[in-house]
């Protein structure tokens, strides 16, 4: 049966918003959109993260992978919980990211094939030092995403994400307030970024569109 043109599934973002995202990724490697995700979904995701925090179901985030994973509070201070499709809100967000993945693949031929994401909670004083999300040649994380969940983030709340230029890596090109609904995405192996110290508890969902980077028949482990 042919799909109706007005299928609500395809109408979450309008074409202008999606082409702004695609064009920005191509031109400079990063995009930021305010009110990219609706406030109802952001509130449901925030409530779920608060509940996980209260139940002590978050784990201190490490750096590195596999056996080399270590806790480094001097590098990153967040606590995380991987999305596991346990709630309707998570499934709705993952469905939207699947829609975005298809749109990016159609426009950019990046061959993105899966999405992984975690809730993140930064307690007051926490930060995440400047880093890349993947390294050239081992880029199984291709496009990074961050959705912020904090309603009415004050101007002096801190916790901005700073993005740096792909080539002049000391040059800050954007400083993003972690306001609910704001969505950032960027090329994982090109754009250095940093979370500045937060003054208030700060919540987000960090996610990555991945390509299968199989080495010697062994798929690079997710985390
Ligand atoms: C990350 C990251 C940014 C943010 O988790 O790798 O860079 O603003 N997060 O939460
Ligand atoms: Mn990062």
PDB file of N, CA and C in Angstrom, residues 25 29 59 61-65 69 76 78-83 93-94 96-98 100-102 104-105 110-122 128-129 131-135 138-148 161 163 183-193 195 202 204-212 220-223:
ATOM      1  N   UNK A  25      26.330  20.374   8.367  1.00  0.00           N
ATOM      2  CA  UNK A  25      27.261  19.243   8.530  1.00  0.00           C
ATOM      3  C   UNK A  25      28.268  19.216   7.382  1.00  0.00           C
ATOM      4  N   UNK A  29      30.870  20.914   9.394  1.00  0.00           N
ATOM      5  CA  UNK A  29      31.018  19.729  10.246  1.00  0.00           C
ATOM      6  C   UNK A  29      30.202  19.730  11.517  1.00  0.00           C
ATOM      7  N   UNK A  59      25.896   5.129  36.187  1.00  0.00           N
ATOM      8  CA  UNK A  59      27.276   4.718  36.473  1.00  0.00           C
ATOM      9  C   UNK A  59      28.225   5.861  36.144  1.00  0.00           C
ATOM     10  N   UNK A  61      30.933   7.779  34.467  1.00  0.00           N
ATOM     11  CA  UNK A  61      31.422   7.573  33.098  1.00  0.00           C
ATOM     12  C   UNK A  61      32.936   7.408  33.106  1.00  0.00           C
ATOM     13  N   UNK A  62      33.413   6.481  32.293  1.00  0.00           N
ATOM     14  CA  UNK A  62      34.858   6.276  32.161  1.00  0.00           C
ATOM     15  C   UNK A  62      35.357   6.850  30.858  1.00  0.00           C
ATOM     16  N   UNK A  63      36.671   6.746  30.621  1.00  0.00           N
ATOM     17  CA  UNK A  63      37.207   7.093  29.307  1.00  0.00           C
ATOM     18  C   UNK A  63      37.979   5.890  28.784  1.00  0.00           C
ATOM     19  N   UNK A  64      38.067   5.791  27.440  1.00  0.00           N
ATOM     20  CA  UNK A  64      38.708   4.627  26.832  1.00  0.00           C
ATOM     21  C   UNK A  64      37.749   3.461  26.774  1.00  0.00           C
ATOM     22  N   UNK A  65      38.201   2.399  26.123  1.00  0.00           N
ATOM     23  CA  UNK A  65      37.308   1.260  25.887  1.00  0.00           C
ATOM     24  C   UNK A  65      37.899  -0.026  26.431  1.00  0.00           C
ATOM     25  N   UNK A  69      39.551   1.072  29.927  1.00  0.00           N
ATOM     26  CA  UNK A  69      38.596   2.015  30.503  1.00  0.00           C
ATOM     27  C   UNK A  69      38.998   2.383  31.925  1.00  0.00           C
ATOM     28  N   UNK A  76      36.516  13.762  32.878  1.00  0.00           N
ATOM     29  CA  UNK A  76      35.065  13.873  32.739  1.00  0.00           C
ATOM     30  C   UNK A  76      34.376  13.477  34.040  1.00  0.00           C
ATOM     31  N   UNK A  78      30.755  13.134  34.471  1.00  0.00           N
ATOM     32  CA  UNK A  78      29.328  12.799  34.374  1.00  0.00           C
ATOM     33  C   UNK A  78      29.065  11.360  34.807  1.00  0.00           C
ATOM     34  N   UNK A  79      27.802  11.067  35.040  1.00  0.00           N
ATOM     35  CA  UNK A  79      27.343   9.706  35.313  1.00  0.00           C
ATOM     36  C   UNK A  79      26.305   9.379  34.252  1.00  0.00           C
ATOM     37  N   UNK A  80      26.306   8.135  33.762  1.00  0.00           N
ATOM     38  CA  UNK A  80      25.534   7.810  32.557  1.00  0.00           C
ATOM     39  C   UNK A  80      24.648   6.578  32.731  1.00  0.00           C
ATOM     40  N   UNK A  81      23.711   6.450  31.801  1.00  0.00           N
ATOM     41  CA  UNK A  81      22.883   5.239  31.697  1.00  0.00           C
ATOM     42  C   UNK A  81      22.584   5.044  30.223  1.00  0.00           C
ATOM     43  N   UNK A  82      22.991   3.915  29.655  1.00  0.00           N
ATOM     44  CA  UNK A  82      22.768   3.666  28.225  1.00  0.00           C
ATOM     45  C   UNK A  82      21.284   3.487  27.944  1.00  0.00           C
ATOM     46  N   UNK A  83      20.800   4.074  26.870  1.00  0.00           N
ATOM     47  CA  UNK A  83      19.405   3.883  26.481  1.00  0.00           C
ATOM     48  C   UNK A  83      19.179   2.406  26.151  1.00  0.00           C
ATOM     49  N   UNK A  93      12.343   8.778  21.243  1.00  0.00           N
ATOM     50  CA  UNK A  93      13.567   9.488  20.860  1.00  0.00           C
ATOM     51  C   UNK A  93      14.382   8.662  19.873  1.00  0.00           C
ATOM     52  N   UNK A  94      14.492   7.358  20.130  1.00  0.00           N
ATOM     53  CA  UNK A  94      15.263   6.494  19.230  1.00  0.00           C
ATOM     54  C   UNK A  94      14.614   6.430  17.849  1.00  0.00           C
ATOM     55  N   UNK A  96      12.966   8.885  16.452  1.00  0.00           N
ATOM     56  CA  UNK A  96      13.321  10.144  15.790  1.00  0.00           C
ATOM     57  C   UNK A  96      14.764  10.102  15.278  1.00  0.00           C
ATOM     58  N   UNK A  97      15.669   9.531  16.071  1.00  0.00           N
ATOM     59  CA  UNK A  97      17.062   9.440  15.625  1.00  0.00           C
ATOM     60  C   UNK A  97      17.196   8.487  14.435  1.00  0.00           C
ATOM     61  N   UNK A  98      16.340   7.459  14.389  1.00  0.00           N
ATOM     62  CA  UNK A  98      16.337   6.565  13.233  1.00  0.00           C
ATOM     63  C   UNK A  98      15.882   7.314  11.984  1.00  0.00           C
ATOM     64  N   UNK A 100      16.237  10.530  11.523  1.00  0.00           N
ATOM     65  CA  UNK A 100      17.339  11.427  11.170  1.00  0.00           C
ATOM     66  C   UNK A 100      18.465  10.664  10.456  1.00  0.00           C
ATOM     67  N   UNK A 101      18.757   9.464  10.957  1.00  0.00           N
ATOM     68  CA  UNK A 101      19.784   8.623  10.336  1.00  0.00           C
ATOM     69  C   UNK A 101      19.468   8.376   8.853  1.00  0.00           C
ATOM     70  N   UNK A 102      18.199   8.069   8.568  1.00  0.00           N
ATOM     71  CA  UNK A 102      17.809   7.823   7.175  1.00  0.00           C
ATOM     72  C   UNK A 102      17.968   9.078   6.334  1.00  0.00           C
ATOM     73  N   UNK A 104      20.012  11.604   6.849  1.00  0.00           N
ATOM     74  CA  UNK A 104      21.441  11.892   6.647  1.00  0.00           C
ATOM     75  C   UNK A 104      22.021  10.931   5.610  1.00  0.00           C
ATOM     76  N   UNK A 105      21.653   9.677   5.682  1.00  0.00           N
ATOM     77  CA  UNK A 105      22.162   8.699   4.704  1.00  0.00           C
ATOM     78  C   UNK A 105      21.732   9.037   3.283  1.00  0.00           C
ATOM     79  N   UNK A 110      26.587   8.546   4.098  1.00  0.00           N
ATOM     80  CA  UNK A 110      27.562   8.229   5.151  1.00  0.00           C
ATOM     81  C   UNK A 110      27.497   6.768   5.581  1.00  0.00           C
ATOM     82  N   UNK A 111      26.466   6.063   5.155  1.00  0.00           N
ATOM     83  CA  UNK A 111      26.366   4.645   5.498  1.00  0.00           C
ATOM     84  C   UNK A 111      26.185   4.398   6.990  1.00  0.00           C
ATOM     85  N   UNK A 112      25.488   5.312   7.654  1.00  0.00           N
ATOM     86  CA  UNK A 112      25.228   5.133   9.086  1.00  0.00           C
ATOM     87  C   UNK A 112      24.299   3.943   9.251  1.00  0.00           C
ATOM     88  N   UNK A 113      24.594   3.079  10.201  1.00  0.00           N
ATOM     89  CA  UNK A 113      23.750   1.890  10.295  1.00  0.00           C
ATOM     90  C   UNK A 113      23.210   1.625  11.686  1.00  0.00           C
ATOM     91  N   UNK A 114      23.705   2.314  12.694  1.00  0.00           N
ATOM     92  CA  UNK A 114      23.056   2.162  13.999  1.00  0.00           C
ATOM     93  C   UNK A 114      23.324   3.368  14.882  1.00  0.00           C
ATOM     94  N   UNK A 115      22.554   3.449  15.960  1.00  0.00           N
ATOM     95  CA  UNK A 115      22.629   4.595  16.869  1.00  0.00           C
ATOM     96  C   UNK A 115      22.727   4.062  18.289  1.00  0.00           C
ATOM     97  N   UNK A 116      23.693   4.569  19.030  1.00  0.00           N
ATOM     98  CA  UNK A 116      23.804   4.233  20.453  1.00  0.00           C
ATOM     99  C   UNK A 116      23.791   5.549  21.224  1.00  0.00           C
ATOM    100  N   UNK A 117      23.237   5.538  22.435  1.00  0.00           N
ATOM    101  CA  UNK A 117      23.115   6.798  23.174  1.00  0.00           C
ATOM    102  C   UNK A 117      23.028   6.524  24.660  1.00  0.00           C
ATOM    103  N   UNK A 118      23.495   7.503  25.442  1.00  0.00           N
ATOM    104  CA  UNK A 118      23.311   7.404  26.899  1.00  0.00           C
ATOM    105  C   UNK A 118      22.791   8.697  27.481  1.00  0.00           C
ATOM    106  N   UNK A 119      21.969   8.556  28.542  1.00  0.00           N
ATOM    107  CA  UNK A 119      21.649   9.693  29.385  1.00  0.00           C
ATOM    108  C   UNK A 119      22.938  10.117  30.081  1.00  0.00           C
ATOM    109  N   UNK A 120      23.081  11.422  30.333  1.00  0.00           N
ATOM    110  CA  UNK A 120      24.238  11.880  31.098  1.00  0.00           C
ATOM    111  C   UNK A 120      23.790  12.900  32.142  1.00  0.00           C
ATOM    112  N   UNK A 121      24.315  12.749  33.335  1.00  0.00           N
ATOM    113  CA  UNK A 121      24.033  13.668  34.436  1.00  0.00           C
ATOM    114  C   UNK A 121      25.360  14.235  34.935  1.00  0.00           C
ATOM    115  N   UNK A 122      25.506  15.560  34.800  1.00  0.00           N
ATOM    116  CA  UNK A 122      26.713  16.239  35.306  1.00  0.00           C
ATOM    117  C   UNK A 122      26.339  16.928  36.615  1.00  0.00           C
ATOM    118  N   UNK A 128      33.684  18.131  31.088  1.00  0.00           N
ATOM    119  CA  UNK A 128      34.289  17.092  30.242  1.00  0.00           C
ATOM    120  C   UNK A 128      35.296  17.822  29.372  1.00  0.00           C
ATOM    121  N   UNK A 129      36.578  17.549  29.622  1.00  0.00           N
ATOM    122  CA  UNK A 129      37.653  18.249  28.917  1.00  0.00           C
ATOM    123  C   UNK A 129      37.558  18.042  27.401  1.00  0.00           C
ATOM    124  N   UNK A 131      37.846  17.065  23.737  1.00  0.00           N
ATOM    125  CA  UNK A 131      38.127  15.738  23.190  1.00  0.00           C
ATOM    126  C   UNK A 131      37.461  15.577  21.813  1.00  0.00           C
ATOM    127  N   UNK A 132      37.840  14.494  21.135  1.00  0.00           N
ATOM    128  CA  UNK A 132      37.110  14.011  19.959  1.00  0.00           C
ATOM    129  C   UNK A 132      36.318  12.772  20.391  1.00  0.00           C
ATOM    130  N   UNK A 133      35.234  12.487  19.665  1.00  0.00           N
ATOM    131  CA  UNK A 133      34.456  11.293  19.997  1.00  0.00           C
ATOM    132  C   UNK A 133      34.949  10.045  19.269  1.00  0.00           C
ATOM    133  N   UNK A 134      35.774  10.238  18.214  1.00  0.00           N
ATOM    134  CA  UNK A 134      36.414   9.072  17.602  1.00  0.00           C
ATOM    135  C   UNK A 134      37.662   9.545  16.875  1.00  0.00           C
ATOM    136  N   UNK A 135      38.481   8.607  16.473  1.00  0.00           N
ATOM    137  CA  UNK A 135      39.749   8.959  15.862  1.00  0.00           C
ATOM    138  C   UNK A 135      39.773   8.554  14.404  1.00  0.00           C
ATOM    139  N   UNK A 138      39.683   5.063  12.599  1.00  0.00           N
ATOM    140  CA  UNK A 138      38.940   4.125  13.450  1.00  0.00           C
ATOM    141  C   UNK A 138      37.543   4.672  13.711  1.00  0.00           C
ATOM    142  N   UNK A 139      37.058   5.427  12.709  1.00  0.00           N
ATOM    143  CA  UNK A 139      35.863   6.224  12.956  1.00  0.00           C
ATOM    144  C   UNK A 139      34.586   5.404  12.860  1.00  0.00           C
ATOM    145  N   UNK A 140      34.386   4.486  13.795  1.00  0.00           N
ATOM    146  CA  UNK A 140      33.089   3.801  13.736  1.00  0.00           C
ATOM    147  C   UNK A 140      31.984   4.672  14.319  1.00  0.00           C
ATOM    148  N   UNK A 141      32.353   5.674  15.131  1.00  0.00           N
ATOM    149  CA  UNK A 141      31.400   6.724  15.478  1.00  0.00           C
ATOM    150  C   UNK A 141      31.563   7.825  14.437  1.00  0.00           C
ATOM    151  N   UNK A 142      30.517   8.065  13.654  1.00  0.00           N
ATOM    152  CA  UNK A 142      30.651   8.971  12.511  1.00  0.00           C
ATOM    153  C   UNK A 142      30.033  10.335  12.812  1.00  0.00           C
ATOM    154  N   UNK A 143      28.809  10.330  13.319  1.00  0.00           N
ATOM    155  CA  UNK A 143      28.135  11.584  13.666  1.00  0.00           C
ATOM    156  C   UNK A 143      27.727  11.529  15.137  1.00  0.00           C
ATOM    157  N   UNK A 144      28.180  12.526  15.902  1.00  0.00           N
ATOM    158  CA  UNK A 144      27.814  12.648  17.320  1.00  0.00           C
ATOM    159  C   UNK A 144      26.572  13.513  17.451  1.00  0.00           C
ATOM    160  N   UNK A 145      25.750  13.212  18.445  1.00  0.00           N
ATOM    161  CA  UNK A 145      24.560  14.028  18.709  1.00  0.00           C
ATOM    162  C   UNK A 145      24.483  14.331  20.200  1.00  0.00           C
ATOM    163  N   UNK A 146      23.940  15.485  20.551  1.00  0.00           N
ATOM    164  CA  UNK A 146      23.628  15.765  21.951  1.00  0.00           C
ATOM    165  C   UNK A 146      22.277  16.466  22.008  1.00  0.00           C
ATOM    166  N   UNK A 147      21.386  15.931  22.836  1.00  0.00           N
ATOM    167  CA  UNK A 147      20.112  16.591  23.113  1.00  0.00           C
ATOM    168  C   UNK A 147      20.139  17.053  24.559  1.00  0.00           C
ATOM    169  N   UNK A 148      19.812  18.326  24.785  1.00  0.00           N
ATOM    170  CA  UNK A 148      19.783  18.849  26.151  1.00  0.00           C
ATOM    171  C   UNK A 148      18.380  18.769  26.720  1.00  0.00           C
ATOM    172  N   UNK A 161      28.410  23.626  26.053  1.00  0.00           N
ATOM    173  CA  UNK A 161      29.328  22.823  25.234  1.00  0.00           C
ATOM    174  C   UNK A 161      30.009  23.771  24.248  1.00  0.00           C
ATOM    175  N   UNK A 163      32.310  24.176  20.947  1.00  0.00           N
ATOM    176  CA  UNK A 163      32.766  23.460  19.753  1.00  0.00           C
ATOM    177  C   UNK A 163      33.937  24.226  19.163  1.00  0.00           C
ATOM    178  N   UNK A 183      19.507  20.801  20.218  1.00  0.00           N
ATOM    179  CA  UNK A 183      20.113  19.585  19.684  1.00  0.00           C
ATOM    180  C   UNK A 183      21.348  19.985  18.901  1.00  0.00           C
ATOM    181  N   UNK A 184      22.467  19.323  19.175  1.00  0.00           N
ATOM    182  CA  UNK A 184      23.699  19.580  18.431  1.00  0.00           C
ATOM    183  C   UNK A 184      24.133  18.284  17.777  1.00  0.00           C
ATOM    184  N   UNK A 185      24.692  18.374  16.566  1.00  0.00           N
ATOM    185  CA  UNK A 185      25.336  17.197  15.988  1.00  0.00           C
ATOM    186  C   UNK A 185      26.565  17.643  15.218  1.00  0.00           C
ATOM    187  N   UNK A 186      27.543  16.742  15.134  1.00  0.00           N
ATOM    188  CA  UNK A 186      28.817  17.100  14.504  1.00  0.00           C
ATOM    189  C   UNK A 186      29.553  15.827  14.099  1.00  0.00           C
ATOM    190  N   UNK A 187      30.526  15.977  13.209  1.00  0.00           N
ATOM    191  CA  UNK A 187      31.299  14.823  12.744  1.00  0.00           C
ATOM    192  C   UNK A 187      32.247  14.385  13.868  1.00  0.00           C
ATOM    193  N   UNK A 188      32.119  13.132  14.263  1.00  0.00           N
ATOM    194  CA  UNK A 188      32.749  12.639  15.498  1.00  0.00           C
ATOM    195  C   UNK A 188      34.275  12.720  15.484  1.00  0.00           C
ATOM    196  N   UNK A 189      34.893  12.542  14.297  1.00  0.00           N
ATOM    197  CA  UNK A 189      36.364  12.511  14.267  1.00  0.00           C
ATOM    198  C   UNK A 189      36.956  13.842  13.793  1.00  0.00           C
ATOM    199  N   UNK A 190      36.113  14.882  13.663  1.00  0.00           N
ATOM    200  CA  UNK A 190      36.605  16.159  13.118  1.00  0.00           C
ATOM    201  C   UNK A 190      36.496  17.318  14.089  1.00  0.00           C
ATOM    202  N   UNK A 191      35.486  17.283  14.951  1.00  0.00           N
ATOM    203  CA  UNK A 191      35.160  18.481  15.733  1.00  0.00           C
ATOM    204  C   UNK A 191      35.529  18.287  17.207  1.00  0.00           C
ATOM    205  N   UNK A 192      36.606  18.984  17.670  1.00  0.00           N
ATOM    206  CA  UNK A 192      36.926  18.930  19.101  1.00  0.00           C
ATOM    207  C   UNK A 192      35.839  19.685  19.872  1.00  0.00           C
ATOM    208  N   UNK A 193      35.499  19.181  21.040  1.00  0.00           N
ATOM    209  CA  UNK A 193      34.451  19.830  21.832  1.00  0.00           C
ATOM    210  C   UNK A 193      34.707  19.571  23.300  1.00  0.00           C
ATOM    211  N   UNK A 195      32.845  20.173  27.499  1.00  0.00           N
ATOM    212  CA  UNK A 195      31.756  20.629  28.359  1.00  0.00           C
ATOM    213  C   UNK A 195      32.379  21.482  29.463  1.00  0.00           C
ATOM    214  N   UNK A 202      23.180  19.071  35.464  1.00  0.00           N
ATOM    215  CA  UNK A 202      22.992  19.276  34.018  1.00  0.00           C
ATOM    216  C   UNK A 202      22.704  17.939  33.351  1.00  0.00           C
ATOM    217  N   UNK A 204      21.611  15.586  29.797  1.00  0.00           N
ATOM    218  CA  UNK A 204      21.643  15.513  28.334  1.00  0.00           C
ATOM    219  C   UNK A 204      21.548  14.060  27.899  1.00  0.00           C
ATOM    220  N   UNK A 205      21.339  13.871  26.600  1.00  0.00           N
ATOM    221  CA  UNK A 205      21.503  12.543  25.991  1.00  0.00           C
ATOM    222  C   UNK A 205      22.560  12.688  24.906  1.00  0.00           C
ATOM    223  N   UNK A 206      23.683  11.991  25.079  1.00  0.00           N
ATOM    224  CA  UNK A 206      24.731  11.979  24.056  1.00  0.00           C
ATOM    225  C   UNK A 206      24.551  10.712  23.239  1.00  0.00           C
ATOM    226  N   UNK A 207      24.623  10.841  21.914  1.00  0.00           N
ATOM    227  CA  UNK A 207      24.416   9.668  21.057  1.00  0.00           C
ATOM    228  C   UNK A 207      25.335   9.705  19.856  1.00  0.00           C
ATOM    229  N   UNK A 208      25.503   8.551  19.243  1.00  0.00           N
ATOM    230  CA  UNK A 208      26.410   8.434  18.102  1.00  0.00           C
ATOM    231  C   UNK A 208      25.813   7.551  17.032  1.00  0.00           C
ATOM    232  N   UNK A 209      25.807   8.077  15.800  1.00  0.00           N
ATOM    233  CA  UNK A 209      25.497   7.246  14.641  1.00  0.00           C
ATOM    234  C   UNK A 209      26.793   6.549  14.255  1.00  0.00           C
ATOM    235  N   UNK A 210      26.683   5.240  14.109  1.00  0.00           N
ATOM    236  CA  UNK A 210      27.884   4.439  13.868  1.00  0.00           C
ATOM    237  C   UNK A 210      27.860   3.776  12.499  1.00  0.00           C
ATOM    238  N   UNK A 211      29.080   3.478  12.048  1.00  0.00           N
ATOM    239  CA  UNK A 211      29.268   2.663  10.868  1.00  0.00           C
ATOM    240  C   UNK A 211      29.981   1.432  11.374  1.00  0.00           C
ATOM    241  N   UNK A 212      29.794   0.323  10.716  1.00  0.00           N
ATOM    242  CA  UNK A 212      30.436  -0.896  11.176  1.00  0.00           C
ATOM    243  C   UNK A 212      31.934  -0.859  10.868  1.00  0.00           C
ATOM    244  N   UNK A 220      34.196  -3.683  16.344  1.00  0.00           N
ATOM    245  CA  UNK A 220      34.680  -2.830  17.428  1.00  0.00           C
ATOM    246  C   UNK A 220      33.604  -2.771  18.536  1.00  0.00           C
ATOM    247  N   UNK A 221      33.968  -3.092  19.769  1.00  0.00           N
ATOM    248  CA  UNK A 221      32.930  -3.102  20.808  1.00  0.00           C
ATOM    249  C   UNK A 221      32.334  -1.718  21.042  1.00  0.00           C
ATOM    250  N   UNK A 222      31.067  -1.705  21.390  1.00  0.00           N
ATOM    251  CA  UNK A 222      30.373  -0.436  21.557  1.00  0.00           C
ATOM    252  C   UNK A 222      30.920   0.364  22.725  1.00  0.00           C
ATOM    253  N   UNK A 223      31.216  -0.296  23.837  1.00  0.00           N
ATOM    254  CA  UNK A 223      31.674   0.446  25.010  1.00  0.00           C
ATOM    255  C   UNK A 223      32.244  -0.510  26.024  1.00  0.00           C
TER     256      UNK A 223
END
